[in-house]
C-alpha cells in the first residue's frame, strides 16, 4: 500500500477546537440538565446585517435568471471591481488592485501559502498563536522531522509573547531567511502591535531577508487610531510582507467564506522571481475563485451603509468583551491573582491564572459554571496557564456566563 505523507506523523494528536468540542460533548452527556454557554471558539453569532444580507439575496436570486447567471470568474483572484474596492476603501490606496487576491477565507490562504515556500524554509511564529501557522508548516515539512513535544516543534522558532515583553517578541531569536507568522490584533492574546513595533518587525525582516505573513483578520476591531490596521501603513513593508485578511469576523462571514490576501508586486524570492507570480500560479491551479455570491456580499460591506453596519457589529462584540473583562475583575479572580489582557482593540480577552494549567482551568470553568472557554496551551507553549475568552456570543448569553463566572471557586 501507498505510505502516508510522513509529515502528518509529526502533528499533535488532535486540532485544538475539535478537542474542545469533544470535552464539551462528554460533559453534556454526563450532565444533560446543564445549559452550556460558549465563550470559546471564535465563531460569530449575530445575524448578517440588512444591507449585506440583501446583496447576497439579490445576487443569489439573479443566478436563477438568464441575465443574472454567472459561472467561473475570469480570474481566480476575484472580480476586478471588488479588488479595486478593497484597495480603495480598506487600504486608501496603500496597495494596488492588482496586489489584492480574493479568497474563500484567511484560514484557507494561510494553509495554501506555505506551499509557495516548501519544506526548506525556516519558520518563526508568535507564541501563542493560531494553530494553523504551525500545523500548516508541519504538513509541508517545513518544521523538520522532530516530533512535537511540550515545548513545541523542534524546528520551528517560537517567539514568546508574554506580559513581560508587552506581547511583542524578541526578534533576535529568528534566523535569517525565515518565514515569520505575525498576527495583530493577535489571536489569542488580543494584543495589538504599535506602529513603532511593526516598524521594528519590518526593518528586521528586510535586513534579514525574511518574509512576514501578517494576519490582520481582526483589524476591524482596532479603535485606537494610533495603531495601524494594515502592515502596509509601515514604510518598507511591501518588500517583506504578505497580508492576509477576512470578512468572517467583521461582517459575520464565517459560514459564507470570503477573505483576501495582499501580495505586493515588489516582494521577491531570492532568485528575483516575484512572489506574486508564484502565488498567482498556485491559486490558479488549486482554486477557482471565491463564491460569486460571497463577493457580492463583500462588495456591499464596502458601501457606506455596509461600513456603518460593520462598525455597529464590531462595536457589539467589543461591548461583549468589555462585559467579560469587567467580570474577570471580580473579587474571586482578584484574590487568585488573575491577570487580564486584550478585549479593547480585539474580540478576545486573555486571562492568566497563576499556578494553574490551561486545561485544568478549562475543566474547572466548564464543571462549575457550565461555560466553555479556550485553553491557552492549545495556542503554543507560552499559552500555558492562560485562558482565552471569546466575545462572539449573544448578549444575553454573555451576561449569563459572566454571572456564573462570578461564583467560580479558584
Coordinates of C-alpha atoms in Angstrom, one line a residue:
X1 CA 0.0 0.0 0.0
X2 CA 1.0 3.6 -0.5
X3 CA 2.6 5.2 2.5
X4 CA 1.1 8.4 4.0
X5 CA 2.8 11.7 3.9
X6 CA 5.3 11.2 6.8
X7 CA 4.9 14.9 7.9
X8 CA 1.5 14.1 9.3
X9 CA 3.0 11.8 11.9
X10 CA 4.7 14.9 13.4
X11 CA 1.4 16.7 14.0
X12 CA -0.1 16.8 17.5
X13 CA -2.8 14.2 18.2
X14 CA -5.7 16.5 17.6
X15 CA -6.5 20.0 16.4
X16 CA -7.4 22.3 19.4
X17 CA -11.0 23.1 18.6
X18 CA -12.2 19.5 18.0
X19 CA -10.7 18.6 21.3
X20 CA -12.7 21.3 23.0
X21 CA -15.8 20.1 21.3
X22 CA -15.1 16.5 22.4
X23 CA -14.8 17.6 26.1
X24 CA -18.0 19.7 25.8
X25 CA -19.9 16.7 24.4
X26 CA -18.6 14.4 27.2
X27 CA -19.7 16.9 29.8
X28 CA -23.1 17.5 28.2
X29 CA -23.7 13.7 28.1
X30 CA -22.8 13.4 31.8
X31 CA -24.9 16.5 32.8
X32 CA -27.9 16.6 30.4
X33 CA -29.6 19.2 32.6
X34 CA -26.7 21.8 32.2
X35 CA -27.2 24.8 29.9
X36 CA -23.8 25.2 28.4
X37 CA -22.7 28.6 27.2
X38 CA -19.7 29.0 24.9
X39 CA -17.2 31.8 25.3
X40 CA -14.8 29.6 23.4
X41 CA -14.4 29.2 19.6
X42 CA -14.4 32.5 17.8
X43 CA -17.4 31.8 15.6
X44 CA -19.7 34.8 15.0
X45 CA -23.2 34.6 16.3
X46 CA -25.2 37.7 15.3
X47 CA -27.3 37.8 12.1
X48 CA -25.9 39.3 8.9
X49 CA -26.7 42.9 8.7
X50 CA -29.6 44.1 6.4
X51 CA -27.6 45.8 3.6
X52 CA -25.2 42.9 3.3
X53 CA -27.9 40.2 3.5
X54 CA -29.9 41.9 0.8
X55 CA -26.9 42.0 -1.5
X56 CA -26.3 38.2 -1.0
X57 CA -30.0 37.5 -1.5
X58 CA -30.3 39.7 -4.7
X59 CA -27.3 38.1 -6.3
X60 CA -28.5 34.6 -5.4
X61 CA -31.9 35.3 -6.9
X62 CA -30.2 36.7 -10.0
X63 CA -28.5 33.4 -10.6
X64 CA -31.9 31.9 -11.3
X65 CA -32.2 34.1 -14.4
X66 CA -30.6 34.0 -17.8
X67 CA -29.4 37.6 -17.4
X68 CA -28.1 37.2 -13.9
X69 CA -26.4 33.8 -14.1
X70 CA -22.6 33.7 -13.7
X71 CA -20.2 30.8 -13.6
X72 CA -16.4 30.8 -13.2
X73 CA -14.9 34.2 -12.9
X74 CA -12.3 35.3 -15.5
X75 CA -9.6 35.4 -12.8
X76 CA -9.3 33.3 -9.6
X77 CA -8.0 36.5 -7.9
X78 CA -11.5 37.9 -7.7
X79 CA -13.8 40.2 -9.5
X80 CA -11.9 43.3 -10.8
X81 CA -14.4 45.8 -9.3
X82 CA -14.2 44.1 -5.9
X83 CA -10.4 44.1 -5.9
X84 CA -10.5 47.8 -6.7
X85 CA -12.9 48.5 -3.9
X86 CA -10.8 46.6 -1.3
X87 CA -7.7 48.6 -2.4
X88 CA -9.6 51.9 -2.3
X89 CA -11.9 51.6 0.7
X90 CA -9.8 49.4 3.1
X91 CA -6.3 50.4 2.1
X92 CA -6.9 54.0 1.0
X93 CA -4.6 53.4 -2.0
X94 CA -1.7 51.9 0.0
X95 CA -2.0 48.8 -2.3
X96 CA -2.8 48.4 -5.9
X97 CA -5.9 46.4 -7.0
X98 CA -3.5 44.0 -8.8
X99 CA -2.0 43.2 -5.4
X100 CA -5.4 42.1 -4.0
X101 CA -6.2 38.4 -4.2
X102 CA -9.7 37.5 -3.1
X103 CA -10.1 34.1 -1.4
X104 CA -12.5 31.8 0.5
X105 CA -11.1 32.9 3.8
X106 CA -8.0 33.8 5.7
X107 CA -7.5 30.3 7.2
X108 CA -7.6 28.8 3.6
X109 CA -5.0 31.3 2.4
X110 CA -2.7 30.5 5.4
X111 CA -3.0 26.8 4.5
X112 CA -2.2 27.4 0.9
X113 CA 0.6 29.9 1.3
X114 CA 3.1 27.6 2.8
X115 CA 3.2 25.6 -0.5
X116 CA 5.0 28.6 -2.1
X117 CA 7.9 28.2 0.3
X118 CA 8.2 24.4 0.6
X119 CA 9.9 22.3 3.2
X120 CA 13.3 24.0 3.3
X121 CA 12.3 27.4 4.7
X122 CA 12.9 28.3 8.4
X123 CA 9.7 29.2 10.2
X124 CA 9.1 31.5 13.2
X125 CA 5.8 32.0 14.9
X126 CA 4.4 34.2 17.7
X127 CA 3.9 32.1 20.8
X128 CA 1.0 31.8 21.5
X129 CA -0.6 31.9 18.0
X130 CA -3.3 30.5 15.8
X131 CA -2.6 26.7 15.5
X132 CA -2.8 26.7 11.7
X133 CA 0.5 28.6 11.3
X134 CA 2.5 25.7 12.8
X135 CA 0.3 22.8 11.6
X136 CA 0.4 24.1 8.0
X137 CA 4.2 24.3 8.3
X138 CA 4.5 20.8 9.7
X139 CA 2.3 19.3 6.9
X140 CA 4.6 20.6 4.1
X141 CA 7.7 19.5 6.1
X142 CA 8.9 23.0 6.9
X143 CA 9.0 22.1 10.6
X144 CA 11.5 19.4 10.0
X145 CA 11.1 15.8 11.3
X146 CA 11.3 16.4 15.0
X147 CA 8.0 15.2 16.7
X148 CA 6.0 17.6 18.8
X149 CA 7.0 17.9 22.4
X150 CA 5.6 20.0 25.3
X151 CA 8.0 22.8 24.1
X152 CA 6.6 22.8 20.6
X153 CA 8.1 21.6 17.3
X154 CA 11.8 21.3 17.4
X155 CA 12.5 23.0 14.0
X156 CA 10.0 25.9 14.5
X157 CA 11.3 29.0 16.2
X158 CA 8.8 30.1 18.9
X159 CA 8.8 33.8 19.7
X160 CA 7.3 34.1 23.2
X161 CA 4.7 36.9 23.5
X162 CA 4.1 37.4 27.2
X163 CA 3.0 40.3 29.5
X164 CA 6.7 40.7 30.4
X165 CA 7.5 41.8 26.8
X166 CA 4.2 43.6 26.2
X167 CA 3.3 40.6 23.9
X168 CA 5.9 41.8 21.3
X169 CA 8.6 39.2 20.8
X170 CA 12.4 39.2 20.9
X171 CA 13.1 39.1 17.1
X172 CA 16.8 38.2 17.7
X173 CA 15.8 34.5 18.0
X174 CA 14.6 34.5 14.4
X175 CA 17.0 33.0 11.8
X176 CA 17.8 34.9 8.6
X177 CA 15.7 33.9 5.6
X178 CA 12.7 32.9 7.8
X179 CA 9.0 32.9 7.2
X180 CA 7.6 34.9 10.1
X181 CA 4.0 34.4 11.1
X182 CA 2.7 37.5 12.9
X183 CA -0.9 38.4 13.9
X184 CA -2.2 41.8 15.1
X185 CA -4.7 42.2 16.7
X186 CA -3.5 38.9 18.0
X187 CA -5.4 35.7 18.3
X188 CA -5.5 34.6 21.1
X189 CA -3.9 37.3 23.3
X190 CA -5.9 40.3 22.0
X191 CA -2.7 42.3 21.9
X192 CA -2.1 44.8 19.2
X193 CA 1.3 45.9 17.9
X194 CA 2.0 49.6 17.8
X195 CA 3.3 51.4 14.7
X196 CA 6.8 51.5 16.2
X197 CA 6.7 47.8 16.9
X198 CA 5.5 47.0 13.4
X199 CA 8.3 49.2 12.0
X200 CA 10.8 47.2 14.1
X201 CA 9.4 43.9 12.6
X202 CA 9.5 45.3 9.1
X203 CA 13.0 46.6 9.4
X204 CA 14.2 43.2 10.9
X205 CA 12.6 41.3 8.0
X206 CA 14.1 43.5 5.3
X207 CA 17.6 43.4 7.0
X208 CA 17.5 39.6 7.4
X209 CA 15.8 38.6 4.1
X210 CA 12.7 37.3 5.9
X211 CA 9.1 37.3 4.7
X212 CA 6.3 38.2 7.1
X213 CA 2.9 36.5 6.8
X214 CA 0.8 39.2 8.5
X215 CA -2.6 38.0 9.7
X216 CA -4.9 41.1 10.0
X217 CA -8.2 39.2 10.3
X218 CA -9.2 41.2 13.4
X219 CA -8.1 44.7 12.1
X220 CA -11.7 46.0 12.0
X221 CA -11.8 45.8 15.8
X222 CA -9.0 48.4 16.3
X223 CA -10.4 51.5 17.9
X224 CA -7.1 53.2 18.8
X225 CA -6.3 55.5 15.9
X226 CA -2.6 55.4 16.6
X227 CA -2.5 51.6 15.8
X228 CA -2.1 50.6 12.1
X229 CA -4.9 48.4 10.7
X230 CA -2.5 47.2 8.0
X231 CA 1.2 46.4 7.9
X232 CA 1.4 48.4 4.7
X233 CA 0.9 51.6 6.7
X234 CA 4.6 50.9 7.7
X235 CA 7.3 52.0 5.3
X236 CA 9.3 49.1 3.8
X237 CA 6.5 46.5 4.3
X238 CA 5.9 46.0 0.6
X239 CA 9.4 44.4 0.2
X240 CA 8.9 41.9 3.0
X241 CA 5.3 41.2 3.8
X242 CA 2.1 39.4 2.7
X243 CA -1.1 40.4 4.5
X244 CA -4.0 38.1 5.0
X245 CA -7.4 39.3 5.9
X246 CA -11.0 38.1 6.2
X247 CA -14.7 39.1 6.1
X248 CA -15.5 36.5 8.7
X249 CA -15.1 38.5 11.9
X250 CA -16.1 42.0 10.7
X251 CA -19.4 41.1 8.9
X252 CA -20.1 37.5 10.1
X253 CA -19.0 35.6 7.0
X254 CA -17.6 32.6 9.0
X255 CA -20.1 30.4 7.1
X256 CA -20.3 32.4 3.9
X257 CA -16.4 32.2 3.4
X258 CA -14.7 35.2 2.0
X259 CA -11.2 36.8 2.5
X260 CA -8.3 38.2 0.7
X261 CA -4.5 38.5 0.7
X262 CA -2.3 41.3 -0.3
X263 CA 0.8 40.1 -2.2
X264 CA 2.9 43.2 -3.2
X265 CA 4.4 43.3 -6.6
X266 CA 7.7 44.4 -5.0
X267 CA 8.0 41.3 -2.9
X268 CA 10.5 38.8 -4.5
X269 CA 12.1 35.4 -3.8
X270 CA 15.9 35.1 -3.5
X271 CA 16.3 34.5 -7.3
X272 CA 14.3 37.6 -8.2
X273 CA 11.1 35.9 -9.1
X274 CA 8.1 38.0 -7.9
X275 CA 6.2 36.2 -5.1
X276 CA 3.0 37.4 -6.7
X277 CA 3.8 35.4 -9.9
X278 CA 4.1 32.1 -7.9
X279 CA 1.0 32.9 -5.8
X280 CA -1.0 33.5 -9.0
X281 CA 0.2 30.2 -10.4
X282 CA -0.6 28.4 -7.2
X283 CA -4.1 29.8 -6.8
X284 CA -4.9 29.4 -10.5
X285 CA -4.1 25.7 -10.1
X286 CA -5.8 24.9 -6.8
X287 CA -8.5 27.5 -6.5
X288 CA -11.4 28.5 -8.9
X289 CA -12.1 31.8 -7.1
X290 CA -14.3 32.8 -4.2
X291 CA -18.1 32.4 -4.5
X292 CA -19.7 35.0 -6.7
X293 CA -22.5 35.4 -4.2
X294 CA -20.0 35.9 -1.3
X295 CA -18.1 38.5 -3.4
X296 CA -21.4 40.4 -3.9
X297 CA -21.9 40.5 -0.1
X298 CA -18.3 41.6 0.3
X299 CA -18.8 44.5 -2.2
X300 CA -21.9 45.6 -0.3
X301 CA -19.9 45.6 3.0
X302 CA -17.7 48.3 1.5
X303 CA -20.5 50.6 0.6
X304 CA -21.2 53.5 3.0
X305 CA -24.1 51.6 4.5
X306 CA -22.1 48.4 4.8
X307 CA -19.2 50.2 6.5
X308 CA -21.7 51.6 9.0
X309 CA -23.2 48.2 9.7
X310 CA -19.7 46.7 10.1
X311 CA -18.8 49.3 12.7
X312 CA -22.0 48.6 14.6
X313 CA -21.5 44.8 14.5
X314 CA -17.9 45.0 15.7
X315 CA -18.9 47.5 18.4
X316 CA -21.4 45.0 19.6
X317 CA -18.7 42.3 20.1
X318 CA -16.3 44.8 21.7
X319 CA -19.0 45.6 24.2
X320 CA -19.3 41.9 24.9
X321 CA -15.6 41.9 25.5
X322 CA -15.9 44.8 28.0
X323 CA -18.6 42.8 29.9
X324 CA -16.3 39.8 30.1
X325 CA -13.3 41.9 31.2
X326 CA -15.3 43.5 33.9
X327 CA -16.5 40.1 35.2
X328 CA -12.9 38.9 35.4
X329 CA -12.1 41.8 37.7
X330 CA -14.4 40.3 40.3
X331 CA -13.3 39.5 43.8
X332 CA -12.7 35.8 43.3
X333 CA -10.4 36.4 40.3
X334 CA -8.5 39.3 42.0
X335 CA -7.8 37.1 45.1
X336 CA -6.4 34.4 42.8
X337 CA -4.1 36.9 41.1
X338 CA -5.8 36.5 37.7
X339 CA -4.3 39.0 35.1
X340 CA -6.5 40.3 32.3
X341 CA -5.3 41.4 28.8
X342 CA -6.9 42.3 25.4
X343 CA -10.5 42.9 24.6
X344 CA -10.2 46.6 23.8
X345 CA -8.9 46.5 20.2
X346 CA -9.7 42.8 19.7
X347 CA -12.7 40.5 20.4
X348 CA -10.7 38.2 22.7
X349 CA -9.9 38.6 26.4
X350 CA -6.7 36.8 27.5
X351 CA -6.5 35.9 31.2
X352 CA -3.6 34.3 33.2
X353 CA -4.4 32.0 36.1
X354 CA -1.1 31.8 38.0
X355 CA -0.1 28.3 39.2
X356 CA -2.8 26.5 37.2
X357 CA -2.7 24.7 33.9
X358 CA -4.8 25.8 31.0
X359 CA -6.8 22.6 30.6
X360 CA -7.2 22.5 34.4
X361 CA -8.8 25.9 34.4
X362 CA -10.9 25.0 31.3
X363 CA -12.3 21.9 33.1
X364 CA -12.9 23.9 36.2
X365 CA -14.9 26.6 34.4
X366 CA -16.9 24.0 32.5
X367 CA -17.7 22.0 35.5
X368 CA -18.5 24.8 37.9
X369 CA -20.0 27.4 35.5
X370 CA -21.1 25.3 32.5
X371 CA -19.1 27.8 30.4
X372 CA -16.8 26.7 27.5
X373 CA -13.6 28.7 27.1
X374 CA -10.4 28.0 25.1
X375 CA -7.2 26.8 26.9
X376 CA -4.2 28.9 26.1
X377 CA -1.9 25.9 25.9
X378 CA -3.6 24.9 22.7
X379 CA -2.1 28.0 21.1
X380 CA 1.6 27.2 22.0
X381 CA 3.9 26.7 24.9
X382 CA 3.7 30.3 26.1
X383 CA -0.1 30.0 26.4
X384 CA 0.1 27.7 29.4
X385 CA -1.8 29.0 32.4
X386 CA -3.8 31.3 30.2
X387 CA -7.5 31.1 29.0
X388 CA -9.0 32.8 26.0
X389 CA -12.5 34.2 26.4
X390 CA -14.3 35.0 23.1
X391 CA -16.7 37.9 22.8
X392 CA -18.6 36.2 19.9
X393 CA -21.9 35.4 21.6
X394 CA -25.4 36.6 22.0
X395 CA -25.5 39.4 24.6
X396 CA -27.9 37.5 26.9
X397 CA -25.6 34.5 26.9
X398 CA -22.5 36.6 27.6
X399 CA -24.2 38.3 30.6
X400 CA -25.4 35.0 31.9
X401 CA -22.0 33.4 31.5
X402 CA -20.3 36.3 33.4
X403 CA -22.9 35.9 36.3
X404 CA -21.8 32.3 36.5
X405 CA -18.1 33.2 36.4
X406 CA -18.7 35.4 39.4
X407 CA -19.2 32.3 41.5
X408 CA -16.1 30.4 40.2
X409 CA -14.1 28.9 43.1
X410 CA -10.4 29.1 42.2

